[in-house]
Amino acid sequence: MDGEHLRARTRERHERVDAVLDGFFSLAKRRAESVGSRYVDLWSVLERNSAGGKRFRPRMVFTAYDALGGDDDDAVAGVGAAFELLHTALIVHDDVIDRDFSRRGIPNVSGSYRDTATTAGLSTPAAEHRGMSAAVIAGDLALTGASRLLMQVRCGGGVQARLLDILDEAIFVSAGGEMVDVELSLSPEVPTVDEILDMERAKTAVYSFEAPLQAGAVLAGAPEAVVQAVGEFGREVGVAYQVVDDLLGVFGTEESTGKTTLGDLREGKRTVLIAHAATTDEWFAIQPFIGKADLSVDEAAHVRARLESCGARSFAESLVEQHARRALDVLDGPEVTDTLRAALSPLVATVLERVR
């Protein structure tokens, strides 16, 4: 399939996912009318927050499904939509945990409800409480909605049960990763690199790469050995992707990432950069600026320079290469067909390109 046909196919796939989600939210809003207009409003805000985006998790489902010979467009769109709604749920809850009221410069669920409360004259604490409360409820609805979408996919009973198990495991592990992230952020001790990598794998790599790839394989009727292989591939490439995010959060540009490169440093985010730097002699010159809420541009430049001179940047880049290589090694296994290998290999190249 040439580039133009592939882009057209991707657009068509995304449109199918959007159609599934549109149907899901339309039905939910009709059901919500019996509860009242305020509940309908919550569903409308949640729908807006799920719109757009790169539809990355559905793309993982499609990639494995197509490469393994799947041909049911409606079924794979339903599975892709379920993982997209799971993504919505997790980022809505993640924003609550981080006490963020916007995402990429636009009010999120909590921000939308906070702003309307502020406009109505509520105090800031009361308005923020309203926003956070609405976001918790909205995230819960998206979470249960993901399972509901999977249960509506037309496939064999054994396949559907397996898909639900994969989704459940993704939620279970992601919740654990989020909890570990909270604990690490509050600990006065800097975690080890291995602790950071384990957290990033659990919090994000599982539901973004590992689980959707496995779901696509299961839906296509792949043997269990193949399902396990694509899961292992997703685990490695997902960790590499998260380490790249750590690098871009400090060394990237706002134009390319859509967010400030001061945020991670001001937040004191525990990343592999910080974990490695803490083991070097230059940590004393870096530590005072990590978590400094009013970190200036010049101070951030100082931290970046120290992270480079202590080897933290090159260490993180080597981790990306290491996990990317492990992902490619999985694809060399006997259970991976040439078609599947050709479909998954570009994911590794995409991850590596982001850090170059």
Coordinates of C-alpha atoms in Angstrom, one line a residue:
M1 CA 0.0 0.0 0.0
D2 CA 1.6 3.3 -1.1
G3 CA 1.7 6.4 1.1
E4 CA -1.4 8.1 -0.3
H5 CA -3.5 5.0 0.0
L6 CA -2.2 4.4 3.5
R7 CA -3.1 8.0 4.5
A8 CA -6.6 7.6 3.1
R9 CA -7.0 4.3 4.9
T10 CA -5.9 5.9 8.2
R11 CA -8.4 8.8 7.7
E12 CA -11.2 6.3 7.0
R13 CA -10.3 4.3 10.1
H14 CA -10.3 7.5 12.3
E15 CA -13.7 8.5 10.9
R16 CA -15.1 5.1 11.9
V17 CA -13.8 5.5 15.4
D18 CA -15.2 9.0 15.6
A19 CA -18.6 7.6 14.4
V20 CA -18.6 5.0 17.2
L21 CA -17.8 7.7 19.7
D22 CA -20.4 10.0 18.3
G23 CA -23.0 7.3 18.7
F24 CA -21.9 6.5 22.2
F25 CA -22.1 10.1 23.4
S26 CA -25.4 10.7 21.5
L27 CA -27.0 7.8 23.3
A28 CA -25.5 8.8 26.7
K29 CA -26.9 12.4 26.4
R30 CA -30.3 11.0 25.5
R31 CA -30.2 8.8 28.6
A32 CA -29.0 11.7 30.7
E33 CA -32.1 13.7 29.9
S34 CA -34.1 11.7 32.4
V35 CA -31.6 12.8 35.1
G36 CA -31.6 16.4 34.2
S37 CA -30.0 19.1 32.1
R38 CA -26.9 19.4 34.3
Y39 CA -26.1 15.8 33.7
V40 CA -26.5 16.3 29.9
D41 CA -24.1 19.2 30.2
L42 CA -21.5 17.0 31.9
W43 CA -21.7 14.5 29.0
S44 CA -21.3 17.3 26.5
V45 CA -18.2 18.6 28.2
L46 CA -16.7 15.1 28.4
E47 CA -17.5 14.6 24.7
R48 CA -15.7 17.8 23.8
N49 CA -12.7 16.6 25.8
S50 CA -12.6 13.3 23.9
A51 CA -12.8 15.0 20.4
G52 CA -9.8 15.5 18.2
G53 CA -6.4 14.1 19.1
K54 CA -4.2 11.8 17.1
R55 CA -6.3 8.7 17.9
F56 CA -3.0 7.0 18.7
R57 CA -4.4 4.0 20.7
P58 CA -6.9 3.1 18.0
R59 CA -4.1 3.2 15.5
M60 CA -2.2 0.6 17.5
V61 CA -5.3 -1.6 17.4
F62 CA -5.6 -1.2 13.6
T63 CA -1.9 -1.8 13.0
A64 CA -1.9 -5.2 14.6
Y65 CA -5.4 -6.2 13.3
D66 CA -4.7 -5.3 9.7
A67 CA -1.3 -6.9 9.7
L68 CA -2.8 -10.2 11.0
G69 CA -5.5 -10.4 8.3
G70 CA -8.5 -8.8 10.1
D71 CA -11.3 -7.7 7.8
D72 CA -14.2 -6.5 10.0
D73 CA -14.1 -2.7 9.9
D74 CA -16.9 -2.2 12.3
A75 CA -15.5 -4.5 15.0
V76 CA -12.0 -3.0 14.9
A77 CA -13.5 0.5 15.0
G78 CA -15.4 -0.5 18.1
V79 CA -12.3 -1.8 19.8
G80 CA -10.3 1.2 18.8
A81 CA -13.0 3.5 20.2
A82 CA -13.0 1.7 23.5
F83 CA -9.2 2.3 23.9
E84 CA -9.7 5.9 22.9
L85 CA -12.3 6.4 25.5
L86 CA -10.0 4.7 28.1
H87 CA -7.4 7.3 27.2
T88 CA -9.9 10.0 27.8
A89 CA -10.8 8.6 31.2
L90 CA -7.2 8.3 32.3
I91 CA -6.2 11.8 31.2
V92 CA -9.3 13.4 32.9
H93 CA -8.4 11.6 36.1
D94 CA -4.7 12.4 35.7
D95 CA -5.5 16.1 35.4
V96 CA -7.4 15.9 38.7
I97 CA -4.4 14.3 40.4
D98 CA -2.1 16.9 39.0
R99 CA -4.5 19.7 39.8
D100 CA -4.4 20.9 36.2
F101 CA -7.3 22.9 34.8
S102 CA -6.2 22.9 31.2
R103 CA -4.6 20.6 28.6
R104 CA -2.7 22.1 25.7
G105 CA -3.9 25.5 26.6
I106 CA -7.6 24.7 26.5
P107 CA -9.8 24.2 29.6
N108 CA -10.2 20.5 30.4
V109 CA -13.2 19.1 32.2
S110 CA -12.2 20.5 35.6
G111 CA -11.2 23.8 34.1
S112 CA -14.6 24.1 32.2
Y113 CA -16.6 23.6 35.4
R114 CA -14.2 25.8 37.5
D115 CA -14.5 28.6 35.0
T116 CA -18.3 28.6 34.9
A117 CA -18.4 28.5 38.7
T118 CA -16.0 31.5 38.9
T119 CA -18.1 33.4 36.4
A120 CA -21.2 32.7 38.5
G121 CA -19.4 34.3 41.5
L122 CA -18.2 31.3 43.5
S123 CA -15.0 31.6 45.5
T124 CA -11.9 30.2 44.0
P125 CA -11.7 27.2 46.4
A126 CA -15.4 26.4 45.8
A127 CA -15.0 26.8 42.0
E128 CA -12.0 24.5 41.9
H129 CA -13.8 21.9 44.1
R130 CA -16.7 22.0 41.6
G131 CA -14.3 21.5 38.7
M132 CA -12.5 18.6 40.3
S133 CA -15.7 16.9 41.4
A134 CA -17.1 17.1 37.8
A135 CA -13.9 15.7 36.4
V136 CA -13.9 12.7 38.8
I137 CA -17.4 11.8 37.7
A138 CA -16.7 12.4 34.0
G139 CA -13.6 10.2 34.2
D140 CA -15.6 7.4 35.9
L141 CA -18.2 7.6 33.1
A142 CA -15.5 7.4 30.4
L143 CA -13.9 4.4 32.2
T144 CA -17.1 2.4 32.4
G145 CA -17.9 3.5 28.8
A146 CA -14.8 1.9 27.5
S147 CA -16.0 -1.5 28.8
R148 CA -19.4 -0.8 27.4
L149 CA -18.1 -0.2 23.9
L150 CA -16.1 -3.4 24.0
M151 CA -19.2 -5.4 25.0
Q152 CA -21.0 -4.0 22.0
V153 CA -18.3 -5.3 19.5
R154 CA -19.7 -8.2 17.5
C155 CA -17.3 -11.1 17.8
G156 CA -17.1 -14.6 19.3
G157 CA -17.8 -14.9 23.0
G158 CA -14.3 -16.2 23.7
V159 CA -12.8 -13.3 21.8
Q160 CA -14.9 -10.7 23.6
A161 CA -14.0 -12.2 27.0
R162 CA -10.3 -12.0 26.1
L163 CA -10.7 -8.4 24.9
L164 CA -12.4 -7.5 28.2
D165 CA -9.5 -9.1 30.1
I166 CA -7.0 -7.1 28.2
L167 CA -8.9 -3.9 28.8
D168 CA -9.3 -4.8 32.5
E169 CA -5.6 -5.5 32.8
A170 CA -4.7 -2.2 31.2
I171 CA -6.9 -0.3 33.6
F172 CA -5.6 -2.2 36.6
V173 CA -1.9 -1.7 35.7
S174 CA -2.4 1.9 34.7
A175 CA -4.1 2.7 38.0
G176 CA -1.1 1.1 39.8
G177 CA 1.3 3.1 37.8
E178 CA -0.5 6.3 38.6
M179 CA -0.5 5.5 42.3
V180 CA 3.3 4.8 42.2
D181 CA 3.8 8.1 40.3
V182 CA 1.9 10.0 43.0
E183 CA 4.0 8.3 45.7
L184 CA 7.3 9.0 43.9
S185 CA 6.5 12.6 43.4
L186 CA 5.9 13.1 47.2
S187 CA 8.9 11.2 48.3
P188 CA 11.9 13.3 49.5
E189 CA 14.2 10.7 48.0
V190 CA 14.8 10.6 44.3
P191 CA 13.7 7.3 42.8
T192 CA 16.1 5.0 40.9
V193 CA 16.0 4.8 37.1
D194 CA 14.5 1.3 37.3
E195 CA 11.7 2.6 39.5
I196 CA 10.9 5.4 37.0
L197 CA 10.9 2.9 34.1
D198 CA 8.6 0.5 35.9
M199 CA 6.2 3.4 36.7
E200 CA 6.2 4.7 33.1
R201 CA 5.6 1.3 31.7
A202 CA 2.7 0.7 34.1
K203 CA 1.1 4.2 33.9
T204 CA 1.2 4.7 30.2
A205 CA 3.0 2.1 28.0
V206 CA 0.6 -0.7 28.9
Y207 CA -2.7 1.1 27.8
S208 CA -1.1 3.1 25.0
F209 CA 0.9 0.3 23.3
E210 CA 0.9 -3.1 24.8
A211 CA -2.9 -3.6 25.4
P212 CA -4.2 -2.1 22.1
L213 CA -1.7 -4.1 20.0
Q214 CA -2.8 -7.2 21.8
A215 CA -6.4 -6.4 21.4
G216 CA -6.0 -6.0 17.7
A217 CA -4.2 -9.3 17.5
V218 CA -6.9 -11.1 19.5
L219 CA -9.7 -9.6 17.4
A220 CA -7.8 -10.9 14.3
G221 CA -7.8 -14.4 15.7
A222 CA -4.0 -14.5 16.2
P223 CA -2.4 -17.4 18.1
E224 CA -1.5 -16.7 21.7
A225 CA 2.2 -16.7 20.9
V226 CA 1.6 -13.8 18.5
V227 CA -0.5 -12.0 21.1
Q228 CA 2.2 -12.3 23.6
A229 CA 4.9 -11.1 21.1
V230 CA 3.0 -8.0 20.1
G231 CA 2.4 -7.2 23.8
E232 CA 6.2 -7.6 24.5
F233 CA 6.9 -5.4 21.5
G234 CA 4.4 -2.8 22.8
R235 CA 6.0 -2.8 26.2
E236 CA 9.5 -2.1 24.9
V237 CA 8.5 0.5 22.4
G238 CA 6.1 2.1 24.9
V239 CA 8.9 2.5 27.5
A240 CA 11.1 4.0 24.8
Y241 CA 8.3 6.4 23.9
Q242 CA 7.9 7.6 27.5
V243 CA 11.7 8.2 27.9
V244 CA 11.5 10.3 24.8
D245 CA 8.7 12.3 26.5
D246 CA 11.0 12.8 29.5
L247 CA 13.7 14.2 27.1
L248 CA 11.3 16.4 25.2
G249 CA 9.8 17.7 28.4
V250 CA 13.1 19.3 29.1
F251 CA 15.1 19.6 25.9
G252 CA 12.2 19.8 23.3
T253 CA 10.6 22.9 21.9
E254 CA 7.1 24.3 22.6
E255 CA 6.4 24.3 18.9
S256 CA 7.0 20.6 18.6
T257 CA 5.5 19.4 21.9
G258 CA 2.7 21.8 22.4
K259 CA 3.7 22.5 26.0
T260 CA 6.3 24.6 27.8
T261 CA 9.7 23.0 28.5
L262 CA 9.7 24.6 31.9
G263 CA 6.7 22.5 33.2
D264 CA 8.5 19.3 34.1
L265 CA 11.3 21.1 35.9
R266 CA 8.9 23.4 37.8
E267 CA 6.8 20.5 38.7
G268 CA 9.8 18.5 39.9
K269 CA 8.7 15.6 37.7
R270 CA 10.5 12.4 38.5
T271 CA 12.0 11.3 35.2
V272 CA 15.0 9.2 34.1
L273 CA 16.9 12.4 33.6
I274 CA 16.5 13.4 37.2
A275 CA 17.0 9.9 38.5
H276 CA 20.3 9.6 36.7
A277 CA 21.5 13.1 37.6
A278 CA 20.8 12.4 41.3
T279 CA 23.6 9.7 41.2
T280 CA 26.2 12.2 39.9
D281 CA 28.4 14.8 41.5
E282 CA 26.6 17.6 39.8
W283 CA 23.3 16.9 41.6
F284 CA 24.1 19.5 44.2
A285 CA 24.0 22.2 41.4
I286 CA 20.8 20.8 39.9
Q287 CA 18.7 19.9 42.9
P288 CA 17.8 23.5 44.1
F289 CA 16.0 24.1 40.8
I290 CA 14.0 20.9 40.5
G291 CA 10.4 21.7 41.7
K292 CA 11.1 25.4 41.8
A293 CA 7.6 26.8 41.0
D294 CA 9.0 30.1 39.7
L295 CA 11.9 28.7 37.7
S296 CA 13.1 31.2 35.3
V297 CA 14.2 30.7 31.7
D298 CA 17.9 31.3 32.6
E299 CA 17.7 28.9 35.6
A300 CA 16.1 26.2 33.3
A301 CA 19.0 26.7 30.8
H302 CA 21.4 26.2 33.7
V303 CA 19.6 22.9 34.6
R304 CA 19.7 21.7 31.0
A305 CA 23.4 22.4 30.8
R306 CA 24.1 20.5 34.0
L307 CA 21.9 17.6 32.8
E308 CA 24.0 17.4 29.7
S309 CA 27.4 17.7 31.4
C310 CA 26.5 15.1 34.0
G311 CA 25.6 12.6 31.3
A312 CA 21.8 12.5 32.1
R313 CA 20.7 13.4 28.6
S314 CA 23.0 10.9 26.9
F315 CA 22.0 8.2 29.4
A316 CA 18.3 8.8 28.6
E317 CA 19.0 8.7 24.9
S318 CA 20.9 5.4 25.3
L319 CA 17.8 4.0 27.2
V320 CA 15.6 4.9 24.2
E321 CA 18.0 3.1 21.8
Q322 CA 18.2 0.1 24.2
H323 CA 14.4 -0.4 24.5
A324 CA 13.9 0.3 20.8
R325 CA 16.5 -2.4 20.0
R326 CA 14.6 -4.8 22.4
A327 CA 11.4 -4.1 20.5
L328 CA 13.0 -4.9 17.2
D329 CA 14.5 -8.1 18.6
V330 CA 11.0 -9.2 19.5
L331 CA 10.0 -8.8 15.8
D332 CA 12.8 -11.2 14.9
G333 CA 11.0 -14.0 16.7
P334 CA 9.7 -17.0 14.7
E335 CA 6.1 -16.2 15.6
V336 CA 6.2 -12.8 13.9
T337 CA 5.2 -12.9 10.2
D338 CA 6.9 -10.7 7.6
T339 CA 3.7 -8.7 7.3
L340 CA 3.4 -8.1 11.0
R341 CA 7.1 -7.1 11.2
A342 CA 6.7 -4.7 8.3
A343 CA 3.7 -3.1 10.0
L344 CA 5.3 -2.7 13.5
S345 CA 8.9 -1.8 12.6
P346 CA 7.9 1.8 11.6
L347 CA 6.7 2.4 15.2
V348 CA 10.2 2.0 16.4
A349 CA 11.5 4.4 13.7
T350 CA 8.9 7.0 14.7
V351 CA 9.9 6.8 18.4
L352 CA 13.6 7.2 17.5
E353 CA 12.9 10.1 15.1
R354 CA 11.2 12.1 17.9
V355 CA 14.4 12.2 19.9
R356 CA 16.8 13.1 17.0

